XYZ file of C-alpha atoms in Angstrom:
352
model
C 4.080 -1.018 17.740
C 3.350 -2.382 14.311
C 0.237 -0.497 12.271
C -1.483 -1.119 8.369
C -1.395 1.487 6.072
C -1.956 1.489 2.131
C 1.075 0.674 0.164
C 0.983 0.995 -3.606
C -2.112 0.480 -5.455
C -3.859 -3.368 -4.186
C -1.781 -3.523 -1.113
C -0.828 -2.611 1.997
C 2.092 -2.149 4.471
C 2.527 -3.060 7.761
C 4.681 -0.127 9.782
C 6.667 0.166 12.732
C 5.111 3.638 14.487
C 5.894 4.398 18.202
C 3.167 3.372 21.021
C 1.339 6.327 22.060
C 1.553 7.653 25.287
C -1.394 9.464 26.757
C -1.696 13.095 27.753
C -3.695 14.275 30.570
C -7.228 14.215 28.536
C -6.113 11.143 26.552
C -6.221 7.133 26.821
C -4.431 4.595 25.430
C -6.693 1.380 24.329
C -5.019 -1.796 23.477
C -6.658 -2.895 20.048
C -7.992 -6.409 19.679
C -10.159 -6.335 17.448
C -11.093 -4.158 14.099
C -13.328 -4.818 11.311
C -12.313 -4.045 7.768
C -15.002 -1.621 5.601
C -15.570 -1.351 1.929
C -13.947 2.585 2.981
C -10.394 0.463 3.973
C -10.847 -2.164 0.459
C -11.268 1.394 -1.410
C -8.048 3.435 -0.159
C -6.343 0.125 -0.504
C -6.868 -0.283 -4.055
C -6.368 3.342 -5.121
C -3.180 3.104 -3.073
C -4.438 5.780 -0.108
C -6.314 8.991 -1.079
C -5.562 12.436 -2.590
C -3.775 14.375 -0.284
C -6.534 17.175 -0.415
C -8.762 14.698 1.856
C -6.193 13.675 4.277
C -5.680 15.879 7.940
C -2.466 13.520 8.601
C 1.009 15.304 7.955
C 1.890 15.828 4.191
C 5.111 17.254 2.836
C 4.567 20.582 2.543
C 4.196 21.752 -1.290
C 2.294 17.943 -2.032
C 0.148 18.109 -5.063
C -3.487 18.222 -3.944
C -4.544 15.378 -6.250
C -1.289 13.380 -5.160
C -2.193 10.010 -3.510
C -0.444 9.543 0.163
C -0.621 6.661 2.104
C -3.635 5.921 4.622
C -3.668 4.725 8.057
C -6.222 1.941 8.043
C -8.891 1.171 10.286
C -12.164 2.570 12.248
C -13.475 -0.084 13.478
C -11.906 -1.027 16.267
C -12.375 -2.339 19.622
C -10.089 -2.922 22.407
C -9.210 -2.479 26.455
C -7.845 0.863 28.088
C -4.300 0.527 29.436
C -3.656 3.922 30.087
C -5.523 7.057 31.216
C -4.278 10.917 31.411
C -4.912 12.454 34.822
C -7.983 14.407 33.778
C -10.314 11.417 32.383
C -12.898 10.536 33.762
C -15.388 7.040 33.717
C -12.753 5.126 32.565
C -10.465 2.382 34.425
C -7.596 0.264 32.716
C -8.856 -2.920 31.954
C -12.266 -1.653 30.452
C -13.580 -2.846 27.140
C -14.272 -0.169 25.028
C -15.971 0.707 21.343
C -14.292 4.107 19.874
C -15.932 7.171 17.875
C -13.787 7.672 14.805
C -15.288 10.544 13.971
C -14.531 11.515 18.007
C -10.079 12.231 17.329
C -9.820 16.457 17.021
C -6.630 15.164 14.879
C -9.043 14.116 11.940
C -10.924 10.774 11.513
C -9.615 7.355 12.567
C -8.442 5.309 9.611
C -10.427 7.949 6.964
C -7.064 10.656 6.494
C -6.246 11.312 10.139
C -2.714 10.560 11.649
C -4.447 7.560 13.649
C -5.639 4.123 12.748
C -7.530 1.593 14.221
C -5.691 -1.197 12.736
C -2.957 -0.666 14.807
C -1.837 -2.619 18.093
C -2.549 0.729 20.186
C -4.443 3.412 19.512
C -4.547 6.711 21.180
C -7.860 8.474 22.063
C -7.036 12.076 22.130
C -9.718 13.871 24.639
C -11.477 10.710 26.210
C -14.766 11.468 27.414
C -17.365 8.651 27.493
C -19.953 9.052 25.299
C -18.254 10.920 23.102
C -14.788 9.870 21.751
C -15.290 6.113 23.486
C -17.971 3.712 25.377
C -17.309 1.487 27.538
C -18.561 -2.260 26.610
C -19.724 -5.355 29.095
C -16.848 -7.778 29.510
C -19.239 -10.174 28.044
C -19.306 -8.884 24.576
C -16.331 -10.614 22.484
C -14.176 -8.131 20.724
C -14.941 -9.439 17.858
C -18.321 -8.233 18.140
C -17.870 -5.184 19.978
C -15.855 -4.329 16.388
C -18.813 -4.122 14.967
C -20.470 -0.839 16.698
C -18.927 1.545 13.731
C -20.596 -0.162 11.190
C -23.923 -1.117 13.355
C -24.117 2.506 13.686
C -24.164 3.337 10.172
C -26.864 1.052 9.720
C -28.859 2.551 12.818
C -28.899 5.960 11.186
C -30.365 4.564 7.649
C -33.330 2.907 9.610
C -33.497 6.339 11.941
C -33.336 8.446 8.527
C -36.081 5.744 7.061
C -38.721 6.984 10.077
C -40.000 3.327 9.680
C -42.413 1.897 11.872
C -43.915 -1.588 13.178
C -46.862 -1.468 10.253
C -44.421 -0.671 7.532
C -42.826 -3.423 4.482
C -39.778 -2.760 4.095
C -37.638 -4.215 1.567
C -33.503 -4.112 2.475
C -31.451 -4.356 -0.992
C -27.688 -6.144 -0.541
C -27.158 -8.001 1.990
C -23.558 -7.145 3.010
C -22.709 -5.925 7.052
C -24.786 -2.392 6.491
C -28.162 -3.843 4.721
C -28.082 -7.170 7.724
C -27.419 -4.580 10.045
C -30.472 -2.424 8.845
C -32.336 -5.115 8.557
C -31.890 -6.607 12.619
C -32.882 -2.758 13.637
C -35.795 -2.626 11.441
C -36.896 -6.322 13.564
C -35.932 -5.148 17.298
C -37.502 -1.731 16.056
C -40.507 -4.286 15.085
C -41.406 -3.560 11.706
C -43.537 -6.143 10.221
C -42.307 -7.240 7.342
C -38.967 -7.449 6.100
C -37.450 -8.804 2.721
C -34.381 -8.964 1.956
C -32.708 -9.098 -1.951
C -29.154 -9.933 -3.030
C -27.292 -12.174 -5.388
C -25.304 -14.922 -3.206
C -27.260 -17.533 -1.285
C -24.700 -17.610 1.380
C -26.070 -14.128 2.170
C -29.521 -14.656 2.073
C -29.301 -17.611 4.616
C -27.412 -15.297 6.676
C -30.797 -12.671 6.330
C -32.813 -15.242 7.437
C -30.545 -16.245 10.357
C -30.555 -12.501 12.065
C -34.634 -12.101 11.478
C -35.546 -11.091 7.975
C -39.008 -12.406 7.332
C -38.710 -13.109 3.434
C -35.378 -12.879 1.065
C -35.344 -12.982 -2.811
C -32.743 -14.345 -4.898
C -32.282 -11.277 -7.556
C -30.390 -12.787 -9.431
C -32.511 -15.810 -10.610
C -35.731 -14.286 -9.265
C -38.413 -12.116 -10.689
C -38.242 -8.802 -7.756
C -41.583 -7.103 -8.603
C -43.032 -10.063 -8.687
C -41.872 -11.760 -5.663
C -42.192 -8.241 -3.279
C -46.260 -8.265 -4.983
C -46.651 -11.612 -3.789
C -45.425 -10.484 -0.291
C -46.419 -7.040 -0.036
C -49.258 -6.959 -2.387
C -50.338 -3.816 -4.804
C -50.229 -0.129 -3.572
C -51.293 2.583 -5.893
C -49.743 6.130 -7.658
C -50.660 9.362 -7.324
C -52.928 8.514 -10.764
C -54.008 5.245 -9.378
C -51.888 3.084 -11.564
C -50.856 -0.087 -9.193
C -47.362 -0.912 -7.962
C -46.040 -2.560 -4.905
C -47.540 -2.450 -1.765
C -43.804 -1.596 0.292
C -43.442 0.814 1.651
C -40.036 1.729 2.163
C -36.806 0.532 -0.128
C -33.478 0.787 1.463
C -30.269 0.824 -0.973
C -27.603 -1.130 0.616
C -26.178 -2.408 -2.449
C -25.370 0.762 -4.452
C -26.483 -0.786 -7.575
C -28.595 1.096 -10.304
C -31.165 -1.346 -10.483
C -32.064 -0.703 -7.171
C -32.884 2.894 -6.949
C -34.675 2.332 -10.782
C -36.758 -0.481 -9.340
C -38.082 1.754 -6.544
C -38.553 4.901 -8.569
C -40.402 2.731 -11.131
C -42.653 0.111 -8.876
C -43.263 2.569 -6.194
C -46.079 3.222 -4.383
C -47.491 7.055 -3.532
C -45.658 8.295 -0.830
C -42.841 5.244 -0.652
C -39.693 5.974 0.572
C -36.383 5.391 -1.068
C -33.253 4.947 1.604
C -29.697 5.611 -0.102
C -27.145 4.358 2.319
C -24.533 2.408 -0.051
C -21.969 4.610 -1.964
C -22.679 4.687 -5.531
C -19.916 5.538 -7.777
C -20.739 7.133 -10.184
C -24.053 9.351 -11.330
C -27.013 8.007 -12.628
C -30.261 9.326 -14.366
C -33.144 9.514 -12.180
C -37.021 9.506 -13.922
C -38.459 12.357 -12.498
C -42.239 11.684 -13.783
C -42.215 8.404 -12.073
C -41.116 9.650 -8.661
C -43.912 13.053 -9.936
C -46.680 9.884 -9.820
C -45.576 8.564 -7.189
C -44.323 11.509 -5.066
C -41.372 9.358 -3.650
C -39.162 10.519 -1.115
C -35.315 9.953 -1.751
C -33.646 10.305 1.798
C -29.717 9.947 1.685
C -27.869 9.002 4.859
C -24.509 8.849 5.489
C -22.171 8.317 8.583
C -23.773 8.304 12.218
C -24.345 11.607 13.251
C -25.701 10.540 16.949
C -25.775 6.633 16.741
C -22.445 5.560 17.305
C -22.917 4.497 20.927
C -26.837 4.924 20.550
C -26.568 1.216 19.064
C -23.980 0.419 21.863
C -25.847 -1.340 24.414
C -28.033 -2.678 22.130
C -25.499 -4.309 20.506
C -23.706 -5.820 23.661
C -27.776 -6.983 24.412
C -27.660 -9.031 21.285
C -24.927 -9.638 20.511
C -25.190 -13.726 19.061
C -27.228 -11.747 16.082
C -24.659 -9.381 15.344
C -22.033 -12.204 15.776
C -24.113 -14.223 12.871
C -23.028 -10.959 10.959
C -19.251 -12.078 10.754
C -17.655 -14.741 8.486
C -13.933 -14.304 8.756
C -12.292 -13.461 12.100
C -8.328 -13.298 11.001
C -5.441 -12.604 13.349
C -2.908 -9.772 12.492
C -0.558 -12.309 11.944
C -1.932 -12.908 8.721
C -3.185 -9.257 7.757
C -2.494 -9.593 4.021
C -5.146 -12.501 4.077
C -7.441 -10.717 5.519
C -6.947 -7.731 3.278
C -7.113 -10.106 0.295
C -10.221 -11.925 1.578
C -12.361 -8.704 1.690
C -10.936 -7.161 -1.642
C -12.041 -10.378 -3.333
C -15.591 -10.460 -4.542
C -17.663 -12.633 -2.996
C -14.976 -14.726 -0.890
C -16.304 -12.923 3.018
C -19.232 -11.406 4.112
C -17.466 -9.401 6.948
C -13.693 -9.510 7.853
C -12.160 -8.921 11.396
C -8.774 -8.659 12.191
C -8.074 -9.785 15.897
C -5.384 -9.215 17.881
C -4.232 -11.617 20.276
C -2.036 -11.873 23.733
C-alpha cells in the first residue's frame, strides 16, 4: 500500500509500506478519507520531528535533536475490512472514526509507526469506544474525517464551562474556532461572535450559526464586541466588555492581550491554538480583573463524545470543509494547506 510521510524540509513523500494484517485484538480499516491539521503542515515544513518525540523505530545511536521522517495523518476515516478473532462490535463493512491517541504503538500520524494518511491503517487493540467508533452509513467520509479535530474543539468549549446566558467571543476562524463555535450554538449559548481576518471565513461563521462576526482586520474589536455585548466592570469598577468568555483559536498575541486588557471581572480566557513562541502577560490587568486563563489541549474524553453528534449534523460540519482532494493529487493538497490563506480545511479522499 502506498502511505505520506515528510520528506525534506516543505515536502513530503509518498511510500510503498506493506498492508497490515490484523492480529487477534486488531482491525484493519480501509482509509477514505483524512483531514490534514496545522500538526501535519508543521512536521512537513520542519521536515518530520526530532527523534526525541517520535515512538516509531529510529536507528539506534540517532541524535536526539536529529529530525526523522513522520508518518502523516490522524484524521482519518474509513470502513473495516478485517477483524482479529477476539474483537468485538465490529463487522467488515462498518464506517468507522479512529482514536489516534487509542494505538499502544504511539500516536497516529504525531511520531508513532502508523499514519492515517495511508490507504490502510491498522488499529492495534480494537475496542469500540476506545481505539474506534463506528459511524452511520449516512455520514460521508469526508465528514466523518472531521471527528479528530471536532473533538479538539469539544474539549475547549467543555474546558470553557460556558453556558446558554454566556457571550462568548471565538477568535480565528479556522476548523478548531468554527468547530467551537457550532458547540457553543447546539450547547445554546446566546451569543456568539466570531473575529478573523479573511471574509471568506467569516461568511463561513455565519453559515454554521455564529450570531455576529467582526472583520479584525479593518474593524475596531473593542468597539464592535461593546456594541454587542455591552460594558462589564473590574474588580475596581473600571468598565470593559460585557463577554464573558474569549476563546483563542488563532494563536495570535493580540488576542490573549485584548482579553487580559478589555476584560471583565471574572471573564474567562480559552487558549486552544498553539502559540509559538512566549509572550508577556500583564499581571495587574488580569489582578483587576481576576481573569481565568484555562489552557486546553487534545481531547482527553471527547473524541467519540462529539461522534454522534457529529453524524446528527453533519451538513454544518460539512460547511466546515473547502477542499476535498483525492490522493491522486496529494502534493496539491499538501501545498493547498501549507499556503496561507488558499483553504480553510483540506481532505484527502480516497477513492475505489
Amino acid at each position: 500500500m502506498r502511505s505520506v510521510q515528510t520528506g525534506g524540509s516543505d515536502k513530503i513523500e509518498v511510500v510503498e509500506t506493506a498492508r497490515p494484517v490484523p492480529g487477534p485484538a486488531d482491525a484493519v480499516v480501509r482509509i477514505r478519507a483524512c483531514g490534514i491539521c496545522g500538526t501535519d503542515t508543521q512536521f512537513v515544513h520542519m521536515g518530520g520531528m526530532p527523534a526525541a518525540w517520535s515512538t516509531a523505530p529510529v536507528p539506534e545511536g540517532t541524535d536526539p535533536q536529529q529530525i526523522v521522517p513522520v508518518v502523516l495523518g490522524h484524521e482519518p476515516a474509513g470502513e473495516i475490512v478485517a477483524v482479529g478473532t477476539e474483537v468485538s462490535g465490529l463487522a467488515v463493512g462498518d464506517h468507522v472514526v479512529v482514536n489516534p491517541q487509542g494505538a499502544p504503538s504511539g500516536i497516529i500520524g504525531c511520531g508513532g509507526p502508523l499514519g492515517g494518511m495511508s490507504e490502510y491503517l491498522l488499529i492495534q487493540n480494537a475496542v469500540v469506544g476506545s481505539s474506534v467508533a463506528v459511524v452511520p452509513d449516512s455520514v460521508p467520509f469526508d465528514v466523518a474525517a472531521m471527528n479528530e479535530p471536532m473533538a479538539v474543539a469539544r474539549h475547549c468549549v467543555n474546558r470553557s464551562g460556558a453556558t446558554p446566558t454566556d457571550k462568548v467571543v471565538v477568535f480565528g476562524a479556522g476548523p478548531i474556532g468554527l468547530g467551537a463555535t457550532i458547540w457553543l450554538k447546539l450547547r445554546g449559548v446566546q451569543h456568539v461572535v466570531v473575529a478573523d481576518i479573511i471574509p471568506s471565513r467569516l461568511e463561513t461563521a455565519l453559515a454554521v450559526g455564529a450570531d455576529a462576526v467582526i472583520d479584525s482586520s479593518r474593524e475596531d474589536v473593542v468597539a464592535r464586541l461593546t456594541e454587542l455585548h455591552g460594558v462589564g466592570r473590574n474588580a475596581m469598577g473600571a468598565p470593559r466588555l460585557g463577554t464573558d468568555i474569549y476563546i483563542d483559536a488563532a494563536g495570535a498575541p493580540v488576542v490573549v492581550d485584548t482579553a487580559i486588557q478589555n476584560g471583565k471581572w471574572k471573564a474567562k480566557l480559552v487558549i486552544v491554538a498553539v502559540h509559538k513562541k512566549p509572550e508577556p502577560v500583564d499581571i495587574g490587568s488580569m489582578l483587576r480583573n481576576e481573569l481565568t486563563i484555562i489552557a486546553s489541549q487534545g481531547y482527553p474524553t471527547e473524541i467519540f463524545e462529539v461522534t454522534p453528534e457529529l453524524a446528527e449534523h453533519a451538513d454544518r460540519f460539512e460547511k466546515l470543509i473547502s477542499h476535498r482532494v483525492p490522493f491522486a493529487e496529494i502534493d496539491r493538497a499538501f501545498e493547498l494547506a501549507m499556503t496561507p490563506g488558499a483553504a480553510e480545511k483540506v481532505v484527502v479522499t480516497y477513492g475505489d
